[in-house]
Coordinates of C-alpha atoms in Angstrom, one line a residue:
M284 CA -9.7 -3.5 -5.9
R285 CA -12.0 -2.1 -8.6
E286 CA -11.8 -2.4 -12.3
D287 CA -11.5 1.4 -12.7
D288 CA -8.2 1.2 -10.7
F289 CA -6.6 -0.1 -13.9
T290 CA -8.5 1.7 -16.6
G291 CA -8.8 5.3 -17.8
D292 CA -6.6 7.9 -16.1
A293 CA -5.8 5.5 -13.2
G294 CA -4.7 2.8 -15.6
A295 CA -2.5 5.3 -17.5
A296 CA -0.9 6.5 -14.2
I297 CA 0.0 3.0 -13.1
D298 CA 1.3 2.2 -16.6
A299 CA 3.5 5.3 -16.5
A300 CA 4.8 4.3 -13.1
L301 CA 5.8 0.9 -14.4
D302 CA 7.5 2.6 -17.3
A303 CA 9.4 4.8 -14.8
M304 CA 10.5 1.7 -12.9
D305 CA 11.8 0.2 -16.2
R306 CA 13.9 3.3 -16.7
L307 CA 15.2 3.2 -13.1
E308 CA 16.4 -0.4 -13.6
A309 CA 18.0 0.6 -16.8
G310 CA 20.2 3.2 -15.0
A311 CA 18.3 6.5 -15.2
V312 CA 19.3 9.0 -12.6
A313 CA 16.7 8.7 -9.9
N314 CA 18.1 11.1 -7.4
P315 CA 18.8 14.3 -9.3
D316 CA 19.8 16.3 -6.2
E317 CA 22.7 13.9 -5.7
G318 CA 23.1 13.0 -9.4
R319 CA 22.8 9.3 -8.3
R320 CA 21.4 6.2 -9.8
V321 CA 19.5 3.7 -7.6
G322 CA 20.6 0.2 -8.2
H323 CA 19.2 -2.1 -5.5
Y324 CA 17.5 -4.2 -8.2
W325 CA 20.9 -5.0 -9.8
L326 CA 22.1 -6.6 -6.5
R327 CA 20.1 -9.7 -7.2
A328 CA 20.5 -9.7 -11.0
P329 CA 23.9 -8.2 -11.8
A330 CA 23.5 -8.7 -15.5
R331 CA 20.8 -6.0 -15.5
A332 CA 23.3 -3.4 -14.3
P333 CA 23.8 -0.8 -17.0
E334 CA 27.6 -0.9 -16.8
P335 CA 29.8 -4.0 -16.9
A336 CA 31.9 -2.6 -14.1
Q337 CA 28.8 -2.7 -11.8
D338 CA 28.0 -6.3 -12.8
Y339 CA 31.6 -7.2 -12.1
A340 CA 31.7 -5.4 -8.7
I341 CA 28.6 -7.2 -7.5
E342 CA 29.8 -10.6 -8.5
R343 CA 33.2 -9.9 -7.1
S344 CA 31.7 -9.1 -3.8
W345 CA 29.9 -12.5 -3.8
A346 CA 33.2 -14.2 -4.5
Q347 CA 34.9 -12.2 -1.7
L348 CA 32.1 -13.2 0.7
D349 CA 32.5 -16.9 -0.2
E350 CA 36.3 -16.6 0.4
F351 CA 35.8 -14.9 3.7
A352 CA 33.2 -17.5 4.9
A353 CA 35.5 -20.3 3.9
R354 CA 38.4 -18.7 5.9
L355 CA 36.1 -18.5 9.0
D356 CA 34.7 -22.0 8.6
G357 CA 38.1 -23.4 7.9
G358 CA 39.7 -21.9 11.0
A359 CA 42.0 -19.5 9.2
L360 CA 40.3 -16.6 11.0
K361 CA 40.1 -16.9 14.8
G362 CA 39.7 -14.7 17.8
S363 CA 42.8 -13.2 19.4
D364 CA 42.9 -16.0 22.0
G365 CA 43.2 -18.6 19.2
C366 CA 39.7 -19.8 19.6
P367 CA 37.0 -19.6 16.9
F368 CA 34.7 -16.6 16.8
E369 CA 31.6 -17.2 18.8
H370 CA 29.6 -14.0 18.5
V371 CA 29.0 -11.1 16.1
I372 CA 28.8 -7.5 17.3
W373 CA 27.1 -5.6 14.5
I374 CA 27.4 -1.8 14.5
G375 CA 25.1 0.2 12.1
I376 CA 22.0 2.3 12.0
G377 CA 18.9 2.6 9.8
G378 CA 18.9 0.1 7.0
S379 CA 22.4 -1.1 8.1
A380 CA 20.8 -2.4 11.3
L381 CA 17.1 -3.0 10.5
G382 CA 17.7 -5.2 7.5
P383 CA 20.3 -7.4 9.4
Q384 CA 18.0 -7.6 12.4
L385 CA 15.0 -8.7 10.3
L386 CA 17.1 -11.4 8.6
A387 CA 18.5 -12.7 11.8
D388 CA 15.2 -12.9 13.7
A389 CA 13.3 -14.3 10.8
L390 CA 15.8 -16.8 9.4
A391 CA 18.7 -17.6 11.7
G392 CA 17.0 -19.7 14.3
D393 CA 19.2 -20.5 17.3
A394 CA 22.1 -18.8 15.5
A395 CA 20.4 -15.4 16.1
R396 CA 21.5 -15.6 19.7
G397 CA 25.0 -15.1 18.3
L398 CA 24.3 -11.5 17.3
T399 CA 24.4 -8.3 19.2
V400 CA 23.4 -5.1 17.3
L401 CA 24.5 -1.6 18.4
D402 CA 22.2 0.8 16.5
N403 CA 22.2 3.9 18.6
T404 CA 24.5 6.3 20.3
D405 CA 22.9 5.7 23.7
P406 CA 25.9 5.0 26.1
D407 CA 23.7 3.1 28.5
G408 CA 22.5 0.8 25.7
I409 CA 26.0 0.2 24.4
Q410 CA 27.3 -0.5 27.9
R411 CA 24.5 -2.9 28.6
A412 CA 24.9 -4.7 25.3
L413 CA 28.6 -5.2 25.8
A414 CA 28.1 -6.4 29.4
Q415 CA 25.7 -9.0 28.2
L416 CA 27.9 -10.5 25.6
P417 CA 27.9 -14.3 26.0
C418 CA 31.6 -14.7 25.3
P419 CA 34.9 -12.8 25.9
L420 CA 35.6 -9.9 23.5
A421 CA 38.5 -12.0 22.2
R422 CA 36.0 -14.3 20.6
A423 CA 33.7 -11.6 19.1
L424 CA 33.7 -10.6 15.5
V425 CA 32.9 -6.9 15.1
V426 CA 31.2 -5.7 11.8
V427 CA 31.0 -1.9 11.3
V428 CA 28.6 -0.7 8.6
S429 CA 28.6 2.8 7.2
K430 CA 28.5 3.8 3.5
S431 CA 30.0 7.2 4.2
G432 CA 32.1 6.1 7.0
S433 CA 31.1 9.1 9.0
T434 CA 27.6 8.2 10.3
V435 CA 27.7 9.6 13.9
E436 CA 25.9 6.8 15.7
T437 CA 27.9 4.1 13.9
R438 CA 31.2 6.0 14.5
N439 CA 30.3 6.4 18.2
G440 CA 29.4 2.7 18.5
M441 CA 32.7 1.8 16.9
R442 CA 34.7 4.0 19.2
E443 CA 32.9 2.7 22.3
V444 CA 33.8 -0.9 21.2
M445 CA 37.4 0.2 20.4
H446 CA 37.6 1.5 23.9
A447 CA 36.2 -1.8 25.3
Y448 CA 38.8 -3.8 23.4
A449 CA 41.6 -1.5 24.4
R450 CA 40.6 -1.9 28.1
A451 CA 40.7 -5.6 27.6
G452 CA 44.2 -5.4 26.2
L453 CA 43.0 -6.3 22.7
E454 CA 43.4 -4.8 19.3
L455 CA 40.0 -4.2 17.5
A456 CA 41.6 -4.7 14.1
A457 CA 42.2 -8.4 14.8
H458 CA 38.4 -8.8 15.2
A459 CA 36.9 -6.3 12.8
V460 CA 35.2 -6.2 9.4
A461 CA 34.1 -3.1 7.5
I462 CA 31.2 -2.7 5.1
T463 CA 31.6 0.8 3.6
G464 CA 32.2 2.9 0.5
E465 CA 35.5 2.8 -1.2
G466 CA 37.8 5.6 0.1
S467 CA 35.6 6.5 3.1
T468 CA 37.1 7.3 6.4
L469 CA 36.0 3.9 7.6
D470 CA 37.5 2.2 4.6
Q471 CA 40.8 4.0 5.2
L472 CA 40.8 3.0 8.8
A473 CA 40.1 -0.7 8.0
A474 CA 42.8 -0.6 5.4
G475 CA 45.3 0.2 8.1
G476 CA 45.4 3.9 7.9
E477 CA 45.8 4.3 11.6
G478 CA 47.1 0.9 12.7
P479 CA 46.9 -2.7 11.7
P480 CA 44.5 -3.6 8.8
W481 CA 41.2 -5.2 9.7
L482 CA 40.2 -8.7 8.8
A483 CA 38.2 -7.8 5.8
R484 CA 36.6 -4.9 3.9
F485 CA 33.4 -5.3 1.9
P486 CA 32.1 -2.7 -0.6
L487 CA 29.0 -0.6 -0.3
W488 CA 28.3 1.3 -3.4
S489 CA 27.0 4.9 -3.8
W490 CA 24.0 3.6 -5.8
V491 CA 22.7 1.5 -2.9
G492 CA 20.5 3.4 -0.4
G493 CA 20.5 2.3 3.3
R494 CA 16.8 1.4 3.3
T495 CA 17.3 -0.8 0.2
S496 CA 20.7 -2.3 1.2
V497 CA 19.5 -5.7 2.5
C498 CA 20.5 -7.4 -0.8
S499 CA 23.9 -5.8 -0.7
T500 CA 26.9 -6.8 1.4
V501 CA 25.0 -5.4 4.3
G502 CA 22.6 -8.3 4.3
L503 CA 24.8 -10.9 2.7
V504 CA 27.6 -10.7 5.2
L505 CA 25.1 -11.0 8.1
M506 CA 23.5 -14.0 6.4
A507 CA 26.8 -15.7 5.8
L508 CA 27.9 -15.2 9.4
L509 CA 24.7 -16.7 10.7
G510 CA 24.4 -19.6 8.3
I511 CA 21.5 -18.2 6.3
D512 CA 21.3 -19.2 2.6
W513 CA 21.9 -15.7 1.1
R514 CA 21.8 -17.0 -2.5
A515 CA 18.2 -18.3 -1.8
F516 CA 17.3 -14.9 -0.4
L517 CA 18.6 -13.2 -3.6
A518 CA 16.9 -15.7 -5.8
G519 CA 13.6 -15.0 -4.0
A520 CA 14.1 -11.2 -4.5
A521 CA 15.0 -11.7 -8.2
A522 CA 11.9 -13.9 -8.8
M523 CA 9.7 -11.2 -7.3
D524 CA 11.4 -8.6 -9.4
D525 CA 10.4 -10.6 -12.5
A526 CA 6.8 -10.9 -11.2
T527 CA 6.6 -7.2 -10.5
R528 CA 7.8 -6.2 -14.0
A529 CA 4.7 -7.9 -15.4
R530 CA 2.1 -6.2 -17.6
P531 CA -0.8 -5.7 -17.5
A532 CA -0.7 -3.9 -14.1
R533 CA -3.7 -5.9 -12.7
R534 CA -1.5 -9.0 -12.8
N535 CA 1.4 -7.3 -11.1
P536 CA 1.5 -7.9 -7.3
A537 CA 3.5 -4.7 -6.6
A538 CA 1.1 -2.6 -8.8
L539 CA -1.8 -4.1 -7.0
L540 CA -0.3 -3.2 -3.6
A541 CA 0.6 0.4 -4.7
R542 CA -2.8 1.0 -6.1
M543 CA -4.4 -0.3 -2.9
W544 CA -2.3 2.1 -0.8
H545 CA -3.2 4.9 -3.1
R546 CA -6.9 4.2 -3.0
Q547 CA -7.1 3.6 0.7
A548 CA -5.0 6.6 1.7
G549 CA -6.5 8.9 -0.9
G550 CA -3.1 9.4 -2.5
R551 CA -2.3 11.7 0.5
G552 CA -1.4 9.3 3.3
E553 CA -4.8 9.9 4.9
K554 CA -4.9 6.5 6.5
V555 CA -2.3 4.5 8.4
M556 CA -0.9 1.2 7.1
V557 CA -1.1 -1.5 9.9
V558 CA 1.2 -4.4 9.2
L559 CA 0.1 -7.6 11.0
P560 CA 2.3 -10.7 10.3
Y561 CA 0.9 -13.8 12.0
R562 CA 4.3 -15.2 12.8
D563 CA 6.7 -14.3 15.7
R564 CA 9.7 -14.5 13.4
L565 CA 8.3 -11.6 11.4
V566 CA 7.8 -9.3 14.3
L567 CA 10.5 -6.9 12.9
L568 CA 8.9 -6.7 9.5
S569 CA 6.7 -3.8 10.5
R570 CA 9.8 -1.8 11.7
Y571 CA 11.7 -2.7 8.6
L572 CA 8.8 -1.5 6.4
Q573 CA 8.3 1.5 8.5
Q574 CA 11.7 2.8 7.5
L575 CA 11.4 1.6 3.9
I576 CA 8.0 3.3 3.3
M577 CA 8.1 6.3 5.6
E578 CA 11.6 7.5 4.7
S579 CA 10.9 7.0 1.0
L580 CA 7.4 8.6 0.9
G581 CA 7.5 11.2 3.6
K582 CA 8.4 14.3 1.5
R583 CA 7.5 18.0 1.7
L584 CA 8.1 18.7 -1.9
D585 CA 7.2 16.8 -5.1
R586 CA 9.5 16.5 -8.1
A587 CA 8.3 19.8 -9.4
G588 CA 9.3 21.6 -6.2
Q589 CA 5.7 22.1 -5.1
E590 CA 4.8 21.6 -1.4
V591 CA 2.7 18.5 -1.1
W592 CA 3.5 17.2 2.5
Q593 CA 3.3 13.5 1.4
G594 CA 3.7 10.4 3.4
L595 CA 2.3 7.0 4.5
T596 CA 2.4 6.1 8.2
V597 CA 3.3 2.5 9.0
L598 CA 2.8 0.7 12.3
G599 CA 2.3 -2.8 13.5
N600 CA 3.7 -5.7 15.6
K601 CA 2.3 -9.2 15.2
G602 CA -0.7 -11.4 15.4
S603 CA -2.3 -12.7 17.4
T604 CA -0.5 -10.6 20.1
D605 CA -2.1 -7.4 18.8
Q606 CA -5.6 -8.8 19.2
H607 CA -5.1 -8.1 22.9
A608 CA -3.9 -4.5 22.1
Y609 CA -4.9 -2.1 19.4
V610 CA -7.0 -4.5 17.2
Q611 CA -9.9 -3.4 19.4
Q612 CA -9.6 0.1 17.9
L613 CA -9.1 -1.2 14.4
R614 CA -12.5 -2.9 14.6
D615 CA -14.6 -0.6 16.7
G616 CA -12.8 2.7 16.6
L617 CA -11.7 5.3 14.0
D618 CA -11.7 4.1 10.4
S619 CA -8.3 5.6 9.9
F620 CA -6.3 2.7 8.6
F621 CA -5.9 -0.2 6.3
A622 CA -4.3 -3.5 7.2
I623 CA -1.7 -5.7 5.6
F624 CA -1.8 -9.2 6.9
V625 CA 1.0 -11.7 6.4
R626 CA 0.0 -15.4 6.7
V627 CA 2.5 -18.3 6.7
L628 CA 0.8 -21.6 5.9
E629 CA 3.5 -24.0 7.1
D630 CA 3.9 -24.6 10.8
R631 CA 6.9 -26.2 12.5
E632 CA 7.1 -30.0 12.7
P633 CA 4.1 -31.9 11.6
D634 CA 3.8 -33.8 15.0
A635 CA 3.3 -30.6 17.0
P636 CA 1.2 -31.4 20.2
F637 CA -2.5 -30.9 20.4
V638 CA -3.5 -28.1 22.8
E639 CA -7.2 -29.3 22.7
P640 CA -8.8 -32.2 21.0
G641 CA -8.0 -32.0 17.3
V642 CA -6.4 -28.5 17.6
R643 CA -2.8 -27.4 17.5
S644 CA -1.3 -24.0 18.4
G645 CA -0.9 -23.2 14.7
D646 CA -4.6 -23.9 14.1
C647 CA -5.4 -21.3 16.8
L648 CA -3.0 -18.8 15.2
D649 CA -4.6 -19.3 11.8
G650 CA -8.1 -19.1 13.3
F651 CA -7.2 -15.8 15.0
Y652 CA -6.0 -14.4 11.6
L653 CA -9.1 -15.5 9.8
G654 CA -11.3 -14.2 12.6
T655 CA -9.6 -10.8 12.7
R656 CA -9.8 -10.3 9.0
A657 CA -13.5 -11.3 9.0
A658 CA -14.2 -8.9 11.9
L659 CA -12.6 -6.0 10.1
R660 CA -14.5 -6.8 6.9
E661 CA -17.8 -6.8 8.9
R662 CA -17.0 -3.1 9.8
G663 CA -16.0 -2.3 6.2
R664 CA -12.3 -1.9 7.1
A665 CA -9.9 -2.6 4.2
S666 CA -7.2 -5.2 4.3
A667 CA -4.9 -7.2 2.0
T668 CA -3.2 -10.5 2.8
L669 CA 0.2 -11.8 1.7
V670 CA 0.4 -15.6 1.9
L671 CA 3.6 -17.5 2.2
T672 CA 3.8 -21.2 1.9
R673 CA 6.7 -21.2 4.3
L674 CA 9.0 -18.6 5.9
D675 CA 12.4 -19.2 4.5
A676 CA 15.2 -17.2 2.9
R677 CA 13.6 -17.3 -0.6
A678 CA 10.2 -16.2 0.7
L679 CA 11.6 -13.3 2.8
G680 CA 13.7 -12.1 -0.2
A681 CA 10.5 -12.0 -2.3
I682 CA 8.6 -10.0 0.4
V683 CA 11.4 -7.4 0.6
A684 CA 11.5 -7.1 -3.2
L685 CA 7.7 -6.8 -3.4
F686 CA 7.6 -3.9 -1.0
E687 CA 10.6 -2.2 -2.6
R688 CA 8.8 -2.2 -5.9
A689 CA 5.5 -1.1 -4.4
V690 CA 7.1 1.9 -2.8
G691 CA 8.7 2.9 -6.1
L692 CA 5.4 2.6 -7.9
Y693 CA 3.5 4.5 -5.3
A694 CA 6.1 7.3 -5.4
E695 CA 5.6 7.6 -9.1
L696 CA 1.8 7.8 -8.6
I697 CA 2.2 10.8 -6.3
N698 CA 5.2 12.3 -8.2
I699 CA 7.8 12.4 -5.4
N700 CA 11.4 11.3 -5.2
A701 CA 11.5 8.1 -3.1
Y702 CA 15.2 7.9 -3.0
H703 CA 16.5 10.8 -1.0
Q704 CA 15.9 11.8 2.6
P705 CA 16.3 15.6 3.1
G706 CA 14.5 15.5 6.4
V707 CA 17.0 13.0 7.8
E708 CA 19.9 15.2 6.6
A709 CA 18.3 18.2 8.2
G710 CA 18.2 16.4 11.5
K711 CA 21.8 15.5 11.3
Q712 CA 22.7 19.1 10.6
A713 CA 20.7 20.3 13.6
A714 CA 22.5 17.8 15.8
R715 CA 25.9 19.0 14.5
A716 CA 24.9 22.6 15.3
V717 CA 24.0 21.6 18.9
L718 CA 27.4 19.8 19.3
E719 CA 29.3 22.7 17.9
A720 CA 27.5 25.1 20.3
Q721 CA 28.4 22.8 23.2
A722 CA 32.1 22.8 22.1
R723 CA 32.1 26.6 22.0
L724 CA 30.5 26.8 25.4
L725 CA 33.0 24.4 26.9
A726 CA 35.9 26.3 25.3
A727 CA 34.6 29.5 26.8
L728 CA 34.2 28.0 30.2
S729 CA 37.5 26.2 30.4
P730 CA 39.7 29.2 31.1
A731 CA 37.3 30.7 33.7
P732 CA 38.6 31.0 37.3
R733 CA 37.9 28.0 39.4
T734 CA 39.2 28.8 42.9
A735 CA 38.3 31.6 45.4
A736 CA 41.8 33.0 45.0
E737 CA 41.4 33.1 41.3
L738 CA 38.0 34.6 41.5
A739 CA 39.4 37.4 43.9
A740 CA 42.3 38.1 41.6
A741 CA 40.0 38.2 38.5

């Protein structure tokens, strides 16, 4: 970074962005086309919510989660065969799946094997996932996540699972939990509108967007089910929120990150962000950030209604794996990117074996990170490194909060609305139009003659 990134017009712009984030947290309407506030920051600090009812609702959801977890752990909730639940089938899409998948892979350890995620409407994928369950359906807990209750992919996954339970002679309601908006079609179903009530219903509020829902019941329920310390995760996010409210901007980690993105990509998304975490457990971080950043920043119009065609492309996998893939291009090919490294200092147990005299596997991993960063620097390729002492719930909560704030600040710098997704909605409408055309075609074909006699008589 350069001094002029935080002085003059550039300094005024980042200060204005920080002011806008203050207003957002205070309850300003951030999504004018929907008349909606954006309150994911309140999820880890309920007292900051602008209305007492929101504070109460968040804390009530925590108490509800504690109660539900106690019933599970105490044996009050069991599978329909009388045995404890052994597996979780999680049905969601977008942030309702990516956030939980990141949490499970990064933090759950062996418990992550107890999770199956259905995040698509691919019938082959659903069939394969259900066929590979490690336990009978009678011992699987099904969690369905949809704020609106009408998300097509999630609805289809739920109906496929319903069908599987019915074929097994089981009632889904005896195994199911809903995370949804109050009064949604899913909420009504889970309340017993079409049969027995489900085991539990958790709220998902209108002021929580899917890509920023990991601190809501979406992430907390998953963490509770897999034994992850969700309070530590929230504490880490809250601590990062405090750090990223800091002034002056040059001492604010989110402002530094947003300003780096803006400088490197020319404020126009001219370069790709490559996310390289040097830890297997963070392999899903790039996918999570891909949605958070690209769905937030990829916009045709700015807030004045002018066409700007903005965005910031994100890709990545993990180090050192990628050193045997696309890192070759990063060093010697097009200078069309900047890199975000994530380094974790603490390895596993201290008595890990030596793979060569005086060298452990973790030493090699760290050496590859340092070598790759140095190799990129030699070519004048830009990068930034986020360093974690250890990878735990608190640290991951902090990372999530850091990128959430950086996205909000960057959006202010380029004057776009980071909290809606008109392109996603357009895709949904186009899909609906195709399905409606298919229905009309089938309706027109169904009365057509089908036999030779019918054709002759026609």
